[in-house]
mmCIF file of C-alpha atoms in Angstrom:
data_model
loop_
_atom_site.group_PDB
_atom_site.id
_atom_site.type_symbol
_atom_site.label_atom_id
_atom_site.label_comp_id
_atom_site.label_asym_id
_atom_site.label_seq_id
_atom_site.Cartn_x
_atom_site.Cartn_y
_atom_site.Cartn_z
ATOM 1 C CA UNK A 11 -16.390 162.565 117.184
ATOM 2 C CA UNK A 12 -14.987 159.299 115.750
ATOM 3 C CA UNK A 13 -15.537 157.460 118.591
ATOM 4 C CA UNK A 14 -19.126 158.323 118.627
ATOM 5 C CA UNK A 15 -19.709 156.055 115.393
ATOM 6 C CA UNK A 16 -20.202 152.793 115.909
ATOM 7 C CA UNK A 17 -19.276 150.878 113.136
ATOM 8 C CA UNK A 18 -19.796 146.791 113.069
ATOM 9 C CA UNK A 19 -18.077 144.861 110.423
ATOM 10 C CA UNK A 20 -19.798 141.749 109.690
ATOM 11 C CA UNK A 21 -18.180 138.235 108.521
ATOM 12 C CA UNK A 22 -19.013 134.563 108.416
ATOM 13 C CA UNK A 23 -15.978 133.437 109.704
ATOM 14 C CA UNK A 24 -13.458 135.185 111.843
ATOM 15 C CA UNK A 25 -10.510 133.028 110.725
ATOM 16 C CA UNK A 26 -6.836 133.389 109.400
ATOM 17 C CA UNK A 27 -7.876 133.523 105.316
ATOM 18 C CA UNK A 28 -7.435 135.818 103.096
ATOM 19 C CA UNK A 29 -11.101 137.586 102.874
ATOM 20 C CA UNK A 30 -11.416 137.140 106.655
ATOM 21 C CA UNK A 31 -7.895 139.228 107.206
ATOM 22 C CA UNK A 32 -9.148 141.907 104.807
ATOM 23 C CA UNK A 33 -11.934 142.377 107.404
ATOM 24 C CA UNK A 34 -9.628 142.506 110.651
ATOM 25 C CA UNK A 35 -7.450 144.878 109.092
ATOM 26 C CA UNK A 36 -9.868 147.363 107.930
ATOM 27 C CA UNK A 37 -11.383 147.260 111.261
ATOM 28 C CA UNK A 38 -8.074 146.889 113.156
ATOM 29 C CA UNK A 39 -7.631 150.628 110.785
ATOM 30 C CA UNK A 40 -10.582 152.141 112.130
ATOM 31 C CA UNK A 41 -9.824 151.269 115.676
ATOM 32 C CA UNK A 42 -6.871 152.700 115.471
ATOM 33 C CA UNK A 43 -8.520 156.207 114.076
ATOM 34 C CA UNK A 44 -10.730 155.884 117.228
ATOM 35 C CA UNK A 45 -14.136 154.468 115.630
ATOM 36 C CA UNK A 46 -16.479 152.776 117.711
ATOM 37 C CA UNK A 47 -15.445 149.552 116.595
ATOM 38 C CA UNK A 48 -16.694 146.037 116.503
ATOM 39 C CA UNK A 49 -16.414 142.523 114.813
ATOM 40 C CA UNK A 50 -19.713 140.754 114.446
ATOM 41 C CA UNK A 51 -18.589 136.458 113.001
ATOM 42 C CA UNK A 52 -21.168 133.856 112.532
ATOM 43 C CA UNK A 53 -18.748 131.911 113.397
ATOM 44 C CA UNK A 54 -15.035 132.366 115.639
ATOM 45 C CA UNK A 55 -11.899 130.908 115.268
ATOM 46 C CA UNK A 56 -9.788 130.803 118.236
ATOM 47 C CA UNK A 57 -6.615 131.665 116.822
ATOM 48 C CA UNK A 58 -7.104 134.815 114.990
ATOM 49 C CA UNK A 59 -8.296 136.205 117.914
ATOM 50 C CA UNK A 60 -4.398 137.148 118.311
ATOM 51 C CA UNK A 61 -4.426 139.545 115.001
ATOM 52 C CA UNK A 62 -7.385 141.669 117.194
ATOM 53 C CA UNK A 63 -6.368 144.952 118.666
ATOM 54 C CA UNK A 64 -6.572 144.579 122.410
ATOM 55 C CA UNK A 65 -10.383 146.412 123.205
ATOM 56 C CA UNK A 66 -11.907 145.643 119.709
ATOM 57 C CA UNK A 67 -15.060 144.112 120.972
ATOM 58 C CA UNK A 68 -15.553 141.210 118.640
ATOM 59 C CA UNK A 69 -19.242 139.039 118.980
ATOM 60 C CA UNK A 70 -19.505 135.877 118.183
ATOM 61 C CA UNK A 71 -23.138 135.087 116.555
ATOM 62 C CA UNK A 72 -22.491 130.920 117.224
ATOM 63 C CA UNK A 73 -23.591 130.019 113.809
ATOM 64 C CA UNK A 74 -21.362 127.030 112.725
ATOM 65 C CA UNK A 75 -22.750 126.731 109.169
ATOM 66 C CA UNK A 76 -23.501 130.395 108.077
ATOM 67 C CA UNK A 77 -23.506 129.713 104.931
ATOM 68 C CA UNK A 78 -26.231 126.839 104.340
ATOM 69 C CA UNK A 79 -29.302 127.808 102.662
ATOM 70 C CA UNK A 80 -31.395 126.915 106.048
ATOM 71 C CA UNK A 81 -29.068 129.228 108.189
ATOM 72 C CA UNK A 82 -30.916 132.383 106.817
ATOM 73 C CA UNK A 83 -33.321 132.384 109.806
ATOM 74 C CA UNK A 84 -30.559 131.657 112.781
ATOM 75 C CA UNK A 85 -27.802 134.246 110.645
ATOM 76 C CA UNK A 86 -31.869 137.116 110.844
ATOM 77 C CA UNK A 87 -32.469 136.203 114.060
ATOM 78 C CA UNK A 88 -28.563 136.413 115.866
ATOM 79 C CA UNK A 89 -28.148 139.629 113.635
ATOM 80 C CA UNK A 90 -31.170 141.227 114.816
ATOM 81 C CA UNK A 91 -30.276 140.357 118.103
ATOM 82 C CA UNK A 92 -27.337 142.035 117.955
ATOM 83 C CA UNK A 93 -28.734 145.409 116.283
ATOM 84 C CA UNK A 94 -31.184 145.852 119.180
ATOM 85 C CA UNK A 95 -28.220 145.608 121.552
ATOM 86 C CA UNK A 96 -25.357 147.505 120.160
ATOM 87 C CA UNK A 97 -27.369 150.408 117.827
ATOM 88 C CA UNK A 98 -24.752 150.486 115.454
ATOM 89 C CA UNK A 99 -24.538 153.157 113.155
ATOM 90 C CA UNK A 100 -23.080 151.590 109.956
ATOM 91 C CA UNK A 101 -22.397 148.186 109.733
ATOM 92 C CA UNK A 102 -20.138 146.662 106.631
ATOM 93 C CA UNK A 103 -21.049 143.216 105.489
ATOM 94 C CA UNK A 104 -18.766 140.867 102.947
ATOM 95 C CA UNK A 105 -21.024 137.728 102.665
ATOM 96 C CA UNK A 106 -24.101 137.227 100.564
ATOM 97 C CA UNK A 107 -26.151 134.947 102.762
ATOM 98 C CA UNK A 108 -25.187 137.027 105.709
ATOM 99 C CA UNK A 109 -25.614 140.182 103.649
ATOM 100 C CA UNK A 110 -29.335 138.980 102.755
ATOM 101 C CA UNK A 111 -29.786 137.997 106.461
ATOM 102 C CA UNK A 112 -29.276 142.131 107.276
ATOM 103 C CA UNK A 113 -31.125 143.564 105.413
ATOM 104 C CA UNK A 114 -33.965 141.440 106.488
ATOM 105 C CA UNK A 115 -33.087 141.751 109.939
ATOM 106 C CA UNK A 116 -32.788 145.990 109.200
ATOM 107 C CA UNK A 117 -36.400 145.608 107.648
ATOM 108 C CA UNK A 118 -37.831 143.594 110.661
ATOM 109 C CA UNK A 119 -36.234 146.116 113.272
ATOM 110 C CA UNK A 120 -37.297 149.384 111.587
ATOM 111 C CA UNK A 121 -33.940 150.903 112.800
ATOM 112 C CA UNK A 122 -31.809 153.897 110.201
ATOM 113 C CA UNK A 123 -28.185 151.794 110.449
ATOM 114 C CA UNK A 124 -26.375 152.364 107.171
ATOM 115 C CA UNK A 125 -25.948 148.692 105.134
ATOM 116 C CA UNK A 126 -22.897 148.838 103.306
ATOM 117 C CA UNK A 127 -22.269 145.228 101.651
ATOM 118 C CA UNK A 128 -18.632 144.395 99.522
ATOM 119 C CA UNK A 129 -18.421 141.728 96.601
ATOM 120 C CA UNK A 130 -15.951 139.691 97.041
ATOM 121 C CA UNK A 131 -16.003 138.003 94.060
ATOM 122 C CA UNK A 132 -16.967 137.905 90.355
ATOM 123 C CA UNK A 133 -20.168 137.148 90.467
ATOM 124 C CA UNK A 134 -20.929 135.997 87.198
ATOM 125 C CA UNK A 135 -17.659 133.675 87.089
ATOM 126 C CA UNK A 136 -18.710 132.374 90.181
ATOM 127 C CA UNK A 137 -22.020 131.392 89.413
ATOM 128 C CA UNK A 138 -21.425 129.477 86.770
ATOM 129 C CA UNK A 139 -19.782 127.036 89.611
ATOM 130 C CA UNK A 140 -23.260 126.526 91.330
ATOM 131 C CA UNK A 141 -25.529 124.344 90.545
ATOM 132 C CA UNK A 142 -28.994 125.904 89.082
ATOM 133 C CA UNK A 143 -31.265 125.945 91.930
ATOM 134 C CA UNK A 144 -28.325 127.862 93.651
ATOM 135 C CA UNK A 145 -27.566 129.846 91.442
ATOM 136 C CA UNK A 146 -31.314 131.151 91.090
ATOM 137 C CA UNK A 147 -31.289 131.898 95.042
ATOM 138 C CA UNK A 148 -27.835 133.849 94.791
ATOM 139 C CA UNK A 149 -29.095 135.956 92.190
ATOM 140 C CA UNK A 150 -32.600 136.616 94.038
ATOM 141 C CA UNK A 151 -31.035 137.579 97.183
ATOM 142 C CA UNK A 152 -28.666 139.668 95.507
ATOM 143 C CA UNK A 153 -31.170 141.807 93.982
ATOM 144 C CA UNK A 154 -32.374 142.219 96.681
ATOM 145 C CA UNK A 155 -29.520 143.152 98.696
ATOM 146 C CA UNK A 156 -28.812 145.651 96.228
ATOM 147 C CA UNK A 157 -32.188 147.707 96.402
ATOM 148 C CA UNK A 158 -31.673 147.852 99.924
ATOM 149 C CA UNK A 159 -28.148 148.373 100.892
ATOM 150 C CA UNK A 160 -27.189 151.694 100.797
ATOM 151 C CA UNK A 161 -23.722 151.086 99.540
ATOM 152 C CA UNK A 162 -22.222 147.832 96.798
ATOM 153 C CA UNK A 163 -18.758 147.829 97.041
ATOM 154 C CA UNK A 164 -16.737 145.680 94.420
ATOM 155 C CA UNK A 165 -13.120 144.251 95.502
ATOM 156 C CA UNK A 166 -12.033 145.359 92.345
ATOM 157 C CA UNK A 167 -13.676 147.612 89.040
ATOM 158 C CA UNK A 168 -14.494 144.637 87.273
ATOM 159 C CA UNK A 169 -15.944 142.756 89.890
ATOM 160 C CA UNK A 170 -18.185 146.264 90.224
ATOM 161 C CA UNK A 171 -18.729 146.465 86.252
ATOM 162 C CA UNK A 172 -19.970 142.585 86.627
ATOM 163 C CA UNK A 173 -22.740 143.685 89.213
ATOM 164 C CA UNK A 174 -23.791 146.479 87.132
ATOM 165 C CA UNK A 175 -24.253 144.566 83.629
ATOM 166 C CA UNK A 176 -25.681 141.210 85.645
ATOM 167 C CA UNK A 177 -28.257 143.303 87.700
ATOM 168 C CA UNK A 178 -29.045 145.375 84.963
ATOM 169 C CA UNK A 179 -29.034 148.653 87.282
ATOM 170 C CA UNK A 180 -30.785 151.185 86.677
ATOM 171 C CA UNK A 181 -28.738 154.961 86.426
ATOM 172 C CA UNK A 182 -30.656 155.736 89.857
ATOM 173 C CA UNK A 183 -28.931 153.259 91.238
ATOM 174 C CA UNK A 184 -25.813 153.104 89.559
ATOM 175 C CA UNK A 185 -24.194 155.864 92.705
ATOM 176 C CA UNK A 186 -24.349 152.895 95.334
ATOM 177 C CA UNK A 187 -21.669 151.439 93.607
ATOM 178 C CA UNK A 188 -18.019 151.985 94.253
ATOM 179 C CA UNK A 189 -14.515 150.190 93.986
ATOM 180 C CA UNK A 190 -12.004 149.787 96.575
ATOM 181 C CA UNK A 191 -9.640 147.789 96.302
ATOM 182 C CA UNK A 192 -8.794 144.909 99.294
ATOM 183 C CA UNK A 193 -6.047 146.068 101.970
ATOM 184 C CA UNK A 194 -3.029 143.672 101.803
ATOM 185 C CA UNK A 195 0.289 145.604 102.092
ATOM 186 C CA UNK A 196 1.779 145.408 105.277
ATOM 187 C CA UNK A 197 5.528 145.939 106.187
ATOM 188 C CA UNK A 198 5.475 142.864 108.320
ATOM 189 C CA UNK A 199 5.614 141.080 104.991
ATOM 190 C CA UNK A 200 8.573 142.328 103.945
ATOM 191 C CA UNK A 201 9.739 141.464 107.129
ATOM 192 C CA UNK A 202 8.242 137.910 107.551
ATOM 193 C CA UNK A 203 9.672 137.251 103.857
ATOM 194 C CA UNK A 204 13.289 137.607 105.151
ATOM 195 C CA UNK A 205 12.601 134.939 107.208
ATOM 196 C CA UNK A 206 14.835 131.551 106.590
ATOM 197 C CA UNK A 207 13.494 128.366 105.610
ATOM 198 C CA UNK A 208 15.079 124.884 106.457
ATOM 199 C CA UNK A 209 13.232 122.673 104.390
ATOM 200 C CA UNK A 210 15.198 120.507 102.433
ATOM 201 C CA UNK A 211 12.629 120.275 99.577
ATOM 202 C CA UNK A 212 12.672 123.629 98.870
ATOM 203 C CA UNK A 213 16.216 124.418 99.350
ATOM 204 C CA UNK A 214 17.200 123.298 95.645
ATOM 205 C CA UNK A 215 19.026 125.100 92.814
ATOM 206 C CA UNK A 216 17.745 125.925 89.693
ATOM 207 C CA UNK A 217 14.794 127.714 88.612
ATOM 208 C CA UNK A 218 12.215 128.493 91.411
ATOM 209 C CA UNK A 219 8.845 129.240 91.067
ATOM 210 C CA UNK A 220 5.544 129.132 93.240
ATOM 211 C CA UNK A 221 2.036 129.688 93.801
ATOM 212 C CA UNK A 222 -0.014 130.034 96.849
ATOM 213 C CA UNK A 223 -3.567 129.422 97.217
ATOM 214 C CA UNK A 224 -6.353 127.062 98.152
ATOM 215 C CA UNK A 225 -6.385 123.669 96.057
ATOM 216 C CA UNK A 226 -9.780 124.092 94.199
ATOM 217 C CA UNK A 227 -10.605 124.020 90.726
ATOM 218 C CA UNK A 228 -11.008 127.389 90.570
ATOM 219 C CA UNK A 229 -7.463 128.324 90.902
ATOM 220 C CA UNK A 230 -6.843 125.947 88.128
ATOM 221 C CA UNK A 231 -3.558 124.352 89.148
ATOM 222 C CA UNK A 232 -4.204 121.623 86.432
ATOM 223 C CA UNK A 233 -3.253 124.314 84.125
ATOM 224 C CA UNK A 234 -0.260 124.990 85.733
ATOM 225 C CA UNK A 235 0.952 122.123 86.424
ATOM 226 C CA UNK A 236 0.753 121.655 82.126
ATOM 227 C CA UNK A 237 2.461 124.803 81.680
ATOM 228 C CA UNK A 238 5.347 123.622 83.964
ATOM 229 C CA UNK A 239 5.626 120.341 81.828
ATOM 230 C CA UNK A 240 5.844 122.699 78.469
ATOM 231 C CA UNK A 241 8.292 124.794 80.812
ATOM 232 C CA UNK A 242 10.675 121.888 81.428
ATOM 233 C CA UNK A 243 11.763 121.074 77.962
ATOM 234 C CA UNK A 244 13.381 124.732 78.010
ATOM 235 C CA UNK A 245 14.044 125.106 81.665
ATOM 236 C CA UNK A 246 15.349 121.723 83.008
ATOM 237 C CA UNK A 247 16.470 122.788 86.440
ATOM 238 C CA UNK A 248 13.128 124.428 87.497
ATOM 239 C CA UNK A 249 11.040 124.060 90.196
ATOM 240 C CA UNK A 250 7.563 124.492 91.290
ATOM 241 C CA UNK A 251 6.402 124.897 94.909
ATOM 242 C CA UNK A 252 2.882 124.656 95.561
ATOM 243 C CA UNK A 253 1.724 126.256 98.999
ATOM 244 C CA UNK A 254 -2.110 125.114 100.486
ATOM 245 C CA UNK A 255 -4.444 122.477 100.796
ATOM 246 C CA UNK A 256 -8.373 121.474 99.513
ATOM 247 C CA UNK A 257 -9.981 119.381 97.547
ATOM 248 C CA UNK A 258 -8.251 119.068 94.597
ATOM 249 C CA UNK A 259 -5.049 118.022 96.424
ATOM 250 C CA UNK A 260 -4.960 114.074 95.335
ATOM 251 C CA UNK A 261 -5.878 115.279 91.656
ATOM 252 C CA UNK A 262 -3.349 117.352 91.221
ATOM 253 C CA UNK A 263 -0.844 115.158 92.707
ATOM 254 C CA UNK A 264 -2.137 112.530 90.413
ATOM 255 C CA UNK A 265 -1.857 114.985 87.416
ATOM 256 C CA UNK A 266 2.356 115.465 88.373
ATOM 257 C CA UNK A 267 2.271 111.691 88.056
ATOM 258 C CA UNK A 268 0.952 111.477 84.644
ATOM 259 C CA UNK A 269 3.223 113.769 83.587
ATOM 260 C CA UNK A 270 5.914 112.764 84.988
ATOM 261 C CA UNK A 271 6.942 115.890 86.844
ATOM 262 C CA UNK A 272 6.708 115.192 90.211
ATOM 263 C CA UNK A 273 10.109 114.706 90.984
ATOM 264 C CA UNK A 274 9.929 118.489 90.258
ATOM 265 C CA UNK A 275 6.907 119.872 91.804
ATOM 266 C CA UNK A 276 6.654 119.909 95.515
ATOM 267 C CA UNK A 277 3.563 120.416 97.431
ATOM 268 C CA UNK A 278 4.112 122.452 100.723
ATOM 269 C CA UNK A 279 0.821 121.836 102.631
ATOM 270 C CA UNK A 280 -0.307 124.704 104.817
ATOM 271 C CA UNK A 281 2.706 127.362 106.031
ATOM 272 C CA UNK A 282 1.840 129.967 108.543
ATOM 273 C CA UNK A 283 4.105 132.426 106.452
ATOM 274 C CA UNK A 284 4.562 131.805 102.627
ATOM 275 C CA UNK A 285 6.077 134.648 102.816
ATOM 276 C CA UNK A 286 9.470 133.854 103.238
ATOM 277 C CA UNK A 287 9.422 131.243 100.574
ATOM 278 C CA UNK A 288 7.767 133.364 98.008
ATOM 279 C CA UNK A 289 10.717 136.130 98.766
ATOM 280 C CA UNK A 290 13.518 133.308 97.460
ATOM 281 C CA UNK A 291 11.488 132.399 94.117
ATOM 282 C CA UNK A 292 11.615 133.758 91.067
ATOM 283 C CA UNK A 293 8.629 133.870 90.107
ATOM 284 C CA UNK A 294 5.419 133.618 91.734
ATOM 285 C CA UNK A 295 2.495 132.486 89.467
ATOM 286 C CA UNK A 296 -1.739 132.746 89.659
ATOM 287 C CA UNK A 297 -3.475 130.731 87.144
ATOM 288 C CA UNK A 298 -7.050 131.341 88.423
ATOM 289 C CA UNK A 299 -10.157 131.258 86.077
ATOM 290 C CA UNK A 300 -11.685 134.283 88.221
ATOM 291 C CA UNK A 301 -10.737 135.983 91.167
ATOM 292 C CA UNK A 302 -12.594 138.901 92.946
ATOM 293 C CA UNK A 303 -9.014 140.630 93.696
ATOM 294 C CA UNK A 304 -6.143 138.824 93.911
ATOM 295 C CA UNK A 305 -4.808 139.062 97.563
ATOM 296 C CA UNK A 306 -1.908 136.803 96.975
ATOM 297 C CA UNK A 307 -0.506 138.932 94.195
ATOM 298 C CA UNK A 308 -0.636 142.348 95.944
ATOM 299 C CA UNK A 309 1.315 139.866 98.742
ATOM 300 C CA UNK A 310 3.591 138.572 96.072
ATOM 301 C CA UNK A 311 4.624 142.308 95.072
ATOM 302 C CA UNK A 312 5.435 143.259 98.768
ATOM 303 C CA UNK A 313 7.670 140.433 99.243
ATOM 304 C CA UNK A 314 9.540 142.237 95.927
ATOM 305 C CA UNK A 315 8.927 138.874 93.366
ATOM 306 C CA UNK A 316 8.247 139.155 89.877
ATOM 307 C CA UNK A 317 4.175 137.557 89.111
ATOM 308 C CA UNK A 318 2.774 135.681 86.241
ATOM 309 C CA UNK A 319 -0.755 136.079 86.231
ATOM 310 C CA UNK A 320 -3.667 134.841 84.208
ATOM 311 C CA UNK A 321 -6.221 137.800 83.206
ATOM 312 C CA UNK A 322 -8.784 136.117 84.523
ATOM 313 C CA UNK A 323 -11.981 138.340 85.485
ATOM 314 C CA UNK A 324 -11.161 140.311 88.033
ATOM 315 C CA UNK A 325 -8.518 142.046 90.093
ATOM 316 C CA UNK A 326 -5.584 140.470 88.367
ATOM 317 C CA UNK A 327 -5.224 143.321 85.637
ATOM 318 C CA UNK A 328 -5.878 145.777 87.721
ATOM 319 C CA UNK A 329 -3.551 145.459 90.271
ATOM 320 C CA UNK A 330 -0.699 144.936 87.355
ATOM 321 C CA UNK A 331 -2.146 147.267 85.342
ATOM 322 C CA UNK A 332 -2.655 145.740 82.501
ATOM 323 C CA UNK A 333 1.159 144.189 82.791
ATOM 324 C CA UNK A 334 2.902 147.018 83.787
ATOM 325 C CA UNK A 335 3.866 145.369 87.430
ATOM 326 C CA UNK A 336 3.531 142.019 85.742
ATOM 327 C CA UNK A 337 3.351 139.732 83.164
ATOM 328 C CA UNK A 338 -0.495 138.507 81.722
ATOM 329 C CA UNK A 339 -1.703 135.573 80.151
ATOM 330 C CA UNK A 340 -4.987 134.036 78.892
ATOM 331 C CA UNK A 341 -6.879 131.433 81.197
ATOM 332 C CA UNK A 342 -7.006 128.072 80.695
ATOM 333 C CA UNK A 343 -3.479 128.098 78.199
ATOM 334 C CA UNK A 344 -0.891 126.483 79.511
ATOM 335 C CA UNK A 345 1.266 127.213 76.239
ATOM 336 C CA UNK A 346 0.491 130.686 76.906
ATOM 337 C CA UNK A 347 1.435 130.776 80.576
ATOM 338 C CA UNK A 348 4.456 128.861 79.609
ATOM 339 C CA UNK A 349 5.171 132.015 77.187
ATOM 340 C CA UNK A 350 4.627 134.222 80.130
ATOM 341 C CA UNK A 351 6.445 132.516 82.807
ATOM 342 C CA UNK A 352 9.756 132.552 80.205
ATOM 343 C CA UNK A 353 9.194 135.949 79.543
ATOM 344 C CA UNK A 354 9.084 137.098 83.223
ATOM 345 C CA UNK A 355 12.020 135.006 84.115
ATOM 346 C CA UNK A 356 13.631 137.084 81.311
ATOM 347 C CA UNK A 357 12.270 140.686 81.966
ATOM 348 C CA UNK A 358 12.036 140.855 85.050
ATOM 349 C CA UNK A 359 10.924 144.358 87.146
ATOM 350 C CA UNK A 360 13.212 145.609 89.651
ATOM 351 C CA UNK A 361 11.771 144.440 93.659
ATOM 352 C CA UNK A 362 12.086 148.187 94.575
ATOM 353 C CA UNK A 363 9.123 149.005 91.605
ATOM 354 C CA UNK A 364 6.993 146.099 92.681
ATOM 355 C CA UNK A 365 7.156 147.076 96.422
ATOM 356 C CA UNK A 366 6.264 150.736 95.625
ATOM 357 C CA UNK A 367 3.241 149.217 93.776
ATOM 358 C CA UNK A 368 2.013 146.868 96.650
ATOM 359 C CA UNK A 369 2.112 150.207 98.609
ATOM 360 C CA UNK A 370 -0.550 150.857 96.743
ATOM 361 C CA UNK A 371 -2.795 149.009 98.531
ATOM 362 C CA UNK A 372 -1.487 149.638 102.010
ATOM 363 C CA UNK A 373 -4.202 149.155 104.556
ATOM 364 C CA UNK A 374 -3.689 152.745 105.934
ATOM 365 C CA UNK A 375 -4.178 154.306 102.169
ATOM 366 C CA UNK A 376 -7.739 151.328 101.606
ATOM 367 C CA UNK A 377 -8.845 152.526 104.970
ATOM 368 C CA UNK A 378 -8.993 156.131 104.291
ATOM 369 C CA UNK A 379 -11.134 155.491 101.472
ATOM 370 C CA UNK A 380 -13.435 153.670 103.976
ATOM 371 C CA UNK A 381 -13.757 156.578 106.388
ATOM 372 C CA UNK A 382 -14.865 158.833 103.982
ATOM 373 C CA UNK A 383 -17.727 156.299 102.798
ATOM 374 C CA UNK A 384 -18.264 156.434 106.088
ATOM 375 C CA UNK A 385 -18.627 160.016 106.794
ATOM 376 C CA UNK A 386 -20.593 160.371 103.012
ATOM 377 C CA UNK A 387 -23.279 158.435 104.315
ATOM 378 C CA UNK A 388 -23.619 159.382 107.777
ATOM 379 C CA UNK A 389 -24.433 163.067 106.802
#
């Protein structure tokens, strides 16, 4: 019967990042329970093509900037194409321009599909990013994504609580939403992180810690990097290792400068598995101001490390339930995270319970809460 369902799973980008490999493995998880399967990008990059299961169909809409304002009518228009041609019987969508762009194009084509749409972010955090007139037509579409979909998923209960109190739902409504949580444990993680590194820069002694991420403001790294300072007058022989790239790159390397730390921070660039270094730290570290999850930590846990966290709004507290798996600190305080971070390196939880945690969020266990979405709606 399974593979009578065809289910499409649409994305902006088909790429190696986090949200994008949250999408291939859920579908990679329904393939492999014999779903009619198929991967739907605005836009396709080459090279995760190789983390596809060999007969997932995957269409590529040719839509380099899905997410521009003007795109709405090419993202309606490649998407409706596509519905007339495949008939897909549920289709799962995780951006909000693209999400916007099918329900529109479900409207225009007067077809039965099932819309389920998933939040990857909080919202209301978020927003406060975006300039006004952006803001306004994020929150428009978004109502109006959620009278139509038939399903809101949040990445994480807060992120769904957000939706709810923003939106001002309505009890009649308030049964389209649901949690579930993003797929990220993998034992290939454990394995990649036994990897061995030969960079000389990393391969200090002392104290190491790290943090893995994109280098934008929302991560807040400027915090961090004042934390570590306040770290150093009680730790002198630590470390911090900074793994990714972005636009906050030169600023932060400026801000090491000014307090004269960089001799002790190194920035890593972009590593196809930061795996294996965060396995050798000893701690790794988030210090976000809002998150929708928190991929890296669940990550962080399977490679067995010990995680400072800011409880930022959302996914972070959840996922170490309230400190349990973890240790928690307010945004924005470096003294605090300092606090933290010496309290973790003091405390720390044994790898086994921190692996048996990330397990938690195995794609196998995510997925099965998928399929019976799935089947909910499709009676």
């Amino acid at each position: 019967m399974n593979g009578q369902i065809k289910i499409a799973f649409l994305t902006a980008y088909l790429s190696t990042g986090g949200a994008e490999r949250v999408t291939i493995n859920i579908a990679s998880a329904f393939f492999r329970k014999k779903f009619n399967v198929q991967i739907v990008a605005a836009t396709v990059v080459e090279s995760a093509l190789s983390d596809i299961p060999e007969g997932l169909k995957v269409f590529d809409l040719n839509n380099p900037k899905p997410l521009d304002s003007p795109s709405f009518y090419r993202n309606t228009k490649s998407i409706l194409k596509y519905i007339r041609q495949e008939k897909p019987a549920v289709v799962i969508s995780t951006s909000d321009y693209l999400n916007f762009a099918l329900v529109t194009a479900r409207f225009i084509s007067k077809t039965k599909f099932k819309i389920i749409v998933s939040q990857q972010v909080h919202v209301s955090a978020y927003l406060k990013e975006l300039p006004w007139l952006n803001r306004m037509f994020i929150q428009l579409i978004q109502k109006v994504v959620i009278r139509n979909a038939d399903k809101i998923l949040g990445v994480s209960k807060g992120v769904v609580q957000d939706l709810i109190e923003r939106y001002r739902v309505g009890a009649h409504h308030l049964g389209k939403f649901q949690a579930i949580y993003n797929p990220l444990y993998e034992e290939k993680i454990e394995v990649m992180g036994r990897e061995k590194i030969d960079v000389s820069a990393f391969n200090v002694p002392g104290t190491r810690l790290i943090t893995v991420g994109r280098l934008v403001k929302q991560k807040d790294h400027d915090t961090l990097l004042h934390a570590f300072k306040l770290l150093l007058k009680k730790i002198p022989d630590a470390h911090l290792f900074i793994i990714g790239i972005g636009a906050e790159e030169s600023n932060l390397k400026s801000t090491t400068l000014n307090l004269a730390i960089s001799d002790k921070v190194v920035f890593l660039g972009y590593t196809h598995n930061p795996y294996a270094y965060v396995s050798k730290c000893d701690l790794f570290i988030l210090s976000s101001l809002y998150e929708g999850f928190g991929n890296v930590i669940v990550e962080a846990l399977s490679t067995g490390t010990n995680v400072v966290s800011t409880d930022c709004p959302s996914g972070p507290g959840e996922i170490l339930n309230n400190g349990e798996f973890g240790f928690l600190c307010p945004v924005s305080n470096p003294p605090m995270l300092c606090d933290a971070i010496i309290r973790a390196l003091q405390n720390k939880i044994a790898a086994p319970v921190l692996q048996k945690r990330a397990k938690d969020f195995s794609i196998e266990s995510i997925a099965g809460q998928y399929t019976s979405l799935v089947f909910s709606l499709l009676k």
